[in-house]
PDB file of C-alpha atoms in Angstrom:
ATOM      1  CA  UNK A 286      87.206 130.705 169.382  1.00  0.00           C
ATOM      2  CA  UNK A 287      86.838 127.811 167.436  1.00  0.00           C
ATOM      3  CA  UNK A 288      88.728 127.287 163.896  1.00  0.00           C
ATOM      4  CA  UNK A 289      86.690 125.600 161.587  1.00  0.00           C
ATOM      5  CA  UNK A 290      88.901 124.081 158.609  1.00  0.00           C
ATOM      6  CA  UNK A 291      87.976 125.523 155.045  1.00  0.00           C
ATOM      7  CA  UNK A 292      86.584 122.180 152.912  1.00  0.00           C
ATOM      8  CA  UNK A 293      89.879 122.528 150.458  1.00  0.00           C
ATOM      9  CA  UNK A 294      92.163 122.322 154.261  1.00  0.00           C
ATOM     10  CA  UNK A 295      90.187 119.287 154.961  1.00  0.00           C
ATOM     11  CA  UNK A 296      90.541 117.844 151.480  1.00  0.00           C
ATOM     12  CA  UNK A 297      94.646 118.568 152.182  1.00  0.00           C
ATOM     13  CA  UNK A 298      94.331 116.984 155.496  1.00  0.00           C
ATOM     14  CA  UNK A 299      92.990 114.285 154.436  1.00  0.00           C
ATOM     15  CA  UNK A 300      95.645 113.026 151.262  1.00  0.00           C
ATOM     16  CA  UNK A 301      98.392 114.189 153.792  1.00  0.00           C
ATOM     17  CA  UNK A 302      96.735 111.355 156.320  1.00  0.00           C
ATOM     18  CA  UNK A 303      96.291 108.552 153.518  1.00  0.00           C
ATOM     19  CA  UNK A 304     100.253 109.408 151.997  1.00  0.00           C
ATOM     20  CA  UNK A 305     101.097 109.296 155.682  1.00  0.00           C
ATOM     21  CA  UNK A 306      99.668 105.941 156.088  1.00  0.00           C
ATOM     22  CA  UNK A 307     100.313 104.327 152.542  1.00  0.00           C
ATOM     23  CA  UNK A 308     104.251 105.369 153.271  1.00  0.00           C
ATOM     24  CA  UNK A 309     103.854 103.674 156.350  1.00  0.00           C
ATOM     25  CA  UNK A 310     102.372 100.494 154.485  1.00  0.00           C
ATOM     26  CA  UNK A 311     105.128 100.611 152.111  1.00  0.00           C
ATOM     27  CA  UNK A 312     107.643 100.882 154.592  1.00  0.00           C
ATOM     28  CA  UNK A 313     106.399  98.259 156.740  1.00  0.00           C
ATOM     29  CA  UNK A 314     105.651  95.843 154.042  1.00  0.00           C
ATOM     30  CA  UNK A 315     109.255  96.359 152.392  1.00  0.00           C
ATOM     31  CA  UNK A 316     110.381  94.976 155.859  1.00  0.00           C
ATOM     32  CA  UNK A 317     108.511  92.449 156.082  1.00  0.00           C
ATOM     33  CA  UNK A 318     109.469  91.153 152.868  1.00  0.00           C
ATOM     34  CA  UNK A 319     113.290  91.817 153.616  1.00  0.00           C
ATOM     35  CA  UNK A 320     113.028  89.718 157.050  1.00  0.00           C
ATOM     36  CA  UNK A 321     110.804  86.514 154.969  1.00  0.00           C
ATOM     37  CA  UNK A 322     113.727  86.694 152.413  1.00  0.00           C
ATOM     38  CA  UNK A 323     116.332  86.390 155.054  1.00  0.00           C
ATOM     39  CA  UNK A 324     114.442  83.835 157.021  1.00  0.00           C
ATOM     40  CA  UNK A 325     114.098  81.832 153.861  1.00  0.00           C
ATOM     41  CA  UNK A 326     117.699  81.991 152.706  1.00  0.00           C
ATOM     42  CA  UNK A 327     119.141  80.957 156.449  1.00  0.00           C
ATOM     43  CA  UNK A 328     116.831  78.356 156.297  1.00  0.00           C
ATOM     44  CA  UNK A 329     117.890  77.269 153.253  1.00  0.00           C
ATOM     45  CA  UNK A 330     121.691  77.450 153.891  1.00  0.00           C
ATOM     46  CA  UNK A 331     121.233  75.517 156.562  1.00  0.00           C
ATOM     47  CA  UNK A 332     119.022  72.622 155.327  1.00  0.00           C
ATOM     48  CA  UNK A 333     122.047  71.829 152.487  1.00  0.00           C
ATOM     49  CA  UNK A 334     124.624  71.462 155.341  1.00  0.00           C
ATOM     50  CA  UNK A 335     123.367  67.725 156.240  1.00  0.00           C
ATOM     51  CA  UNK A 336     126.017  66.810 159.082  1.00  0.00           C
ATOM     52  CA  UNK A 337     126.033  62.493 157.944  1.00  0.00           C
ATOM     53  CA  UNK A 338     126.760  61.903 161.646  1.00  0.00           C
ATOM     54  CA  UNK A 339     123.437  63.611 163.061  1.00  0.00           C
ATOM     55  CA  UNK A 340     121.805  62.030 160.008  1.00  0.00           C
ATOM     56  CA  UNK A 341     122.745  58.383 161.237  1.00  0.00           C
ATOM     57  CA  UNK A 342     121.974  59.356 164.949  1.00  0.00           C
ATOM     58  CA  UNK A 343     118.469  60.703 164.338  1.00  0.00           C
ATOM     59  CA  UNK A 344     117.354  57.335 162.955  1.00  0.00           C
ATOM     60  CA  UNK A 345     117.110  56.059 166.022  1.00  0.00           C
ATOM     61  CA  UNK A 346     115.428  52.622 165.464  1.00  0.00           C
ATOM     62  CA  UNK A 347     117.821  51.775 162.067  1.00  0.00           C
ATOM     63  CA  UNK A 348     115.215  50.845 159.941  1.00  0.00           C
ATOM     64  CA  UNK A 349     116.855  53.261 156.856  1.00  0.00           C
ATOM     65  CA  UNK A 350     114.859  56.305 157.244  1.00  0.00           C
ATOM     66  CA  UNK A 351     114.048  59.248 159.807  1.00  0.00           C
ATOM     67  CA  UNK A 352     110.635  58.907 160.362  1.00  0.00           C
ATOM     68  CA  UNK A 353     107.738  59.174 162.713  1.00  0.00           C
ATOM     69  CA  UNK A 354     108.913  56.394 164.719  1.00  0.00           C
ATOM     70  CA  UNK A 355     112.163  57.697 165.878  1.00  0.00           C
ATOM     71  CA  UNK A 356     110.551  60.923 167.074  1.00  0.00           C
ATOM     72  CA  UNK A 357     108.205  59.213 169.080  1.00  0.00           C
ATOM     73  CA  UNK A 358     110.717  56.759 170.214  1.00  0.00           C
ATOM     74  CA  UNK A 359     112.610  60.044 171.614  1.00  0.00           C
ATOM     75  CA  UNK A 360     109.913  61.974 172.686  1.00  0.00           C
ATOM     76  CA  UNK A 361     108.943  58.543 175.049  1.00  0.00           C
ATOM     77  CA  UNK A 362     112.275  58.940 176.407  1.00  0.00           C
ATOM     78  CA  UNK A 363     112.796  62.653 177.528  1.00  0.00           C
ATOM     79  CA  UNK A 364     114.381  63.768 180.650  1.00  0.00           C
ATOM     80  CA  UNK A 365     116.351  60.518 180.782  1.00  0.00           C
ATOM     81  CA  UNK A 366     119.921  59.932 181.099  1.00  0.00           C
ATOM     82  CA  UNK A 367     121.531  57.287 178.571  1.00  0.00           C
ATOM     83  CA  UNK A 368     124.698  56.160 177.891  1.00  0.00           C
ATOM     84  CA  UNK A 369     126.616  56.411 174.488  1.00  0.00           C
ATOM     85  CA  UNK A 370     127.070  52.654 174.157  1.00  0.00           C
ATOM     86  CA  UNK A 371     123.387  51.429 174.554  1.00  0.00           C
ATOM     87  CA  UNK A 372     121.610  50.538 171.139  1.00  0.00           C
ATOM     88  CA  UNK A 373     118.842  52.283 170.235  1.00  0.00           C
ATOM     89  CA  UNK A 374     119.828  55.752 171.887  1.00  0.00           C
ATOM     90  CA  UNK A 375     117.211  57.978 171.989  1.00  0.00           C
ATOM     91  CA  UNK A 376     120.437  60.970 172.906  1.00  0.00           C
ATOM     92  CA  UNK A 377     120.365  61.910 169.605  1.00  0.00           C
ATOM     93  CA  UNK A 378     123.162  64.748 170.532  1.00  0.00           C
ATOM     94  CA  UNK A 379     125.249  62.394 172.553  1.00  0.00           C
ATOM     95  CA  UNK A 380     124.792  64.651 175.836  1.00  0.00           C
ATOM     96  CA  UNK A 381     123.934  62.405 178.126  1.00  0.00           C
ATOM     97  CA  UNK A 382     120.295  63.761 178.510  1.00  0.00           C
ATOM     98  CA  UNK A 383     117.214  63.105 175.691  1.00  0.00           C
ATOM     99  CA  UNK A 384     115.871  66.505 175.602  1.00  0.00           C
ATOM    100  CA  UNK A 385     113.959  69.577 173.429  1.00  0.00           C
ATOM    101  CA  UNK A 386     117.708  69.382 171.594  1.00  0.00           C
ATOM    102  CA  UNK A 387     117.511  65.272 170.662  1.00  0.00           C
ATOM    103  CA  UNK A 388     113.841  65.969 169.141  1.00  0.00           C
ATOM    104  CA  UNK A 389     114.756  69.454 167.182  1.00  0.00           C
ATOM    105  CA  UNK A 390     117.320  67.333 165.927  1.00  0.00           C
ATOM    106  CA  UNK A 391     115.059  64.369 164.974  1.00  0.00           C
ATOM    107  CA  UNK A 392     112.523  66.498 163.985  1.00  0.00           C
ATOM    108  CA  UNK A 393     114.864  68.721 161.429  1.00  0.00           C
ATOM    109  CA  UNK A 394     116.187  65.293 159.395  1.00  0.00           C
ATOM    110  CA  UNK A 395     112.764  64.072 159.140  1.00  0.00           C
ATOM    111  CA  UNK A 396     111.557  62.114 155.892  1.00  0.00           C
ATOM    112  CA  UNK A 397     115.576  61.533 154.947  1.00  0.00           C
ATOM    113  CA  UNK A 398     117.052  58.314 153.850  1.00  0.00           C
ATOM    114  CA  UNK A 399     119.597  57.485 156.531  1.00  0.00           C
ATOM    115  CA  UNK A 400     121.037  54.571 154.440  1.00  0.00           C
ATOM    116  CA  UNK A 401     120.714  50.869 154.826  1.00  0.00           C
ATOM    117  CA  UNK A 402     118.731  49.531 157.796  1.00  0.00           C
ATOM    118  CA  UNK A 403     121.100  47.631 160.499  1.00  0.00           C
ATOM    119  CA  UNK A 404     118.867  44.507 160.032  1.00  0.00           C
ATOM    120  CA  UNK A 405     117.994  43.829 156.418  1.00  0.00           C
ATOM    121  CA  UNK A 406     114.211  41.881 155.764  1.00  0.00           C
ATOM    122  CA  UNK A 407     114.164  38.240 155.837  1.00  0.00           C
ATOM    123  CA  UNK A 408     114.435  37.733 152.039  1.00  0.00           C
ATOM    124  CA  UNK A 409     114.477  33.857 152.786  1.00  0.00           C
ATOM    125  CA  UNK A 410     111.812  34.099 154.841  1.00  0.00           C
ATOM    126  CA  UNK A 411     113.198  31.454 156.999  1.00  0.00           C
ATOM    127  CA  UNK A 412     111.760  33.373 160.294  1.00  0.00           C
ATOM    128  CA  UNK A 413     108.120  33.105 158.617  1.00  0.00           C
ATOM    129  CA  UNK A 414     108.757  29.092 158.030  1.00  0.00           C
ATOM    130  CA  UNK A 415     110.247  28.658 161.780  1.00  0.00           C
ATOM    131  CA  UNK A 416     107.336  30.155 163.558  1.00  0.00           C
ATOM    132  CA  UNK A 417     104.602  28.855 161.396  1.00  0.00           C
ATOM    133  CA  UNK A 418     101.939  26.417 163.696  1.00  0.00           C
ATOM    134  CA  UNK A 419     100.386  25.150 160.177  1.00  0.00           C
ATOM    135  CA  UNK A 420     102.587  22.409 158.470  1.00  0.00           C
ATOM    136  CA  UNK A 421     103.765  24.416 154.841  1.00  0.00           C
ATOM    137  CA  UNK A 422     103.930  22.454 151.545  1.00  0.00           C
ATOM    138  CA  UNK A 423     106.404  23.550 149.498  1.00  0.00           C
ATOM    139  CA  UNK A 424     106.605  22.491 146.304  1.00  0.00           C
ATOM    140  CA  UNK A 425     109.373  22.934 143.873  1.00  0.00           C
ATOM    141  CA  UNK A 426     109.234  22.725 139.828  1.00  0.00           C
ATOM    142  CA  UNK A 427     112.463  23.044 137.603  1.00  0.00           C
ATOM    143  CA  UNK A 428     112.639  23.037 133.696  1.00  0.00           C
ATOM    144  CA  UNK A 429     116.220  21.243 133.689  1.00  0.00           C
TER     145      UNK A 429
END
């Protein structure tokens, strides 16, 4: 024998269905939220402890700044062994290898100000003056 539902019992069964699945929305979207707020707040605990150390050893090439170049300057060099003394070292983390760790590392101080580049510009421009093939005419002018 088959039950067919009276039209009010469907009406029932269906709000019972849509609270069932808005609770489930609500419940799932209130977790959601909790785990974005948590990721964000780790994150951003994190980011403010800059270790000055790591900063200086993820610019890799010393030119002031953590940029492109020093992660492609690591990623050139992975799987190889350095030493701690060579200039230049792509071993970001000092373990002896340049791997996934060196670039996470590179990768998480990127676009910060590492300081003063090791080799300032040539303010003189006494390099420009030494190589140049042309002769250079310099003329000076002085109001004293």
């Amino acid at each position: 024998m088959v039950h067919l539902l009276h039209n009010s019992c469907k009406r029932c069964l269906n709000i019972f269905r849509t609270h069932i699945y808005y609770l489930y929305r609500k419940t799932f979207m209130k977790k959601w939220i909790c785990l974005l707020v948590s990721l964000f707040l780790f994150t951003v605990g994190y980011a403010q402890e800059t270790d000055f150390d790591d900063l200086l050893a993820s610019d890799v090439n010393a030119d002031g700044i953590v940029n492109i170049l020093d992660l492609v300057f690591v990623a050139s060099h992975f799987g190889v062994t350095f030493s701690a003394d060579q200039y230049a070292n792509p071993d970001v983390n000092g373990d002896g290898t340049v791997n996934i760790l060196d670039l996470t590392l590179v990768a998480s101080h990127f676009g910060k100000y590492s300081g003063i580049p090791l080799e300032l510009t040539d303010k003189t421009f006494d390099n420009v003056v030494r190589n140049a093939k042309l002769p250079i005419l310099v003329e000076f002018k002085s109001d004293y």
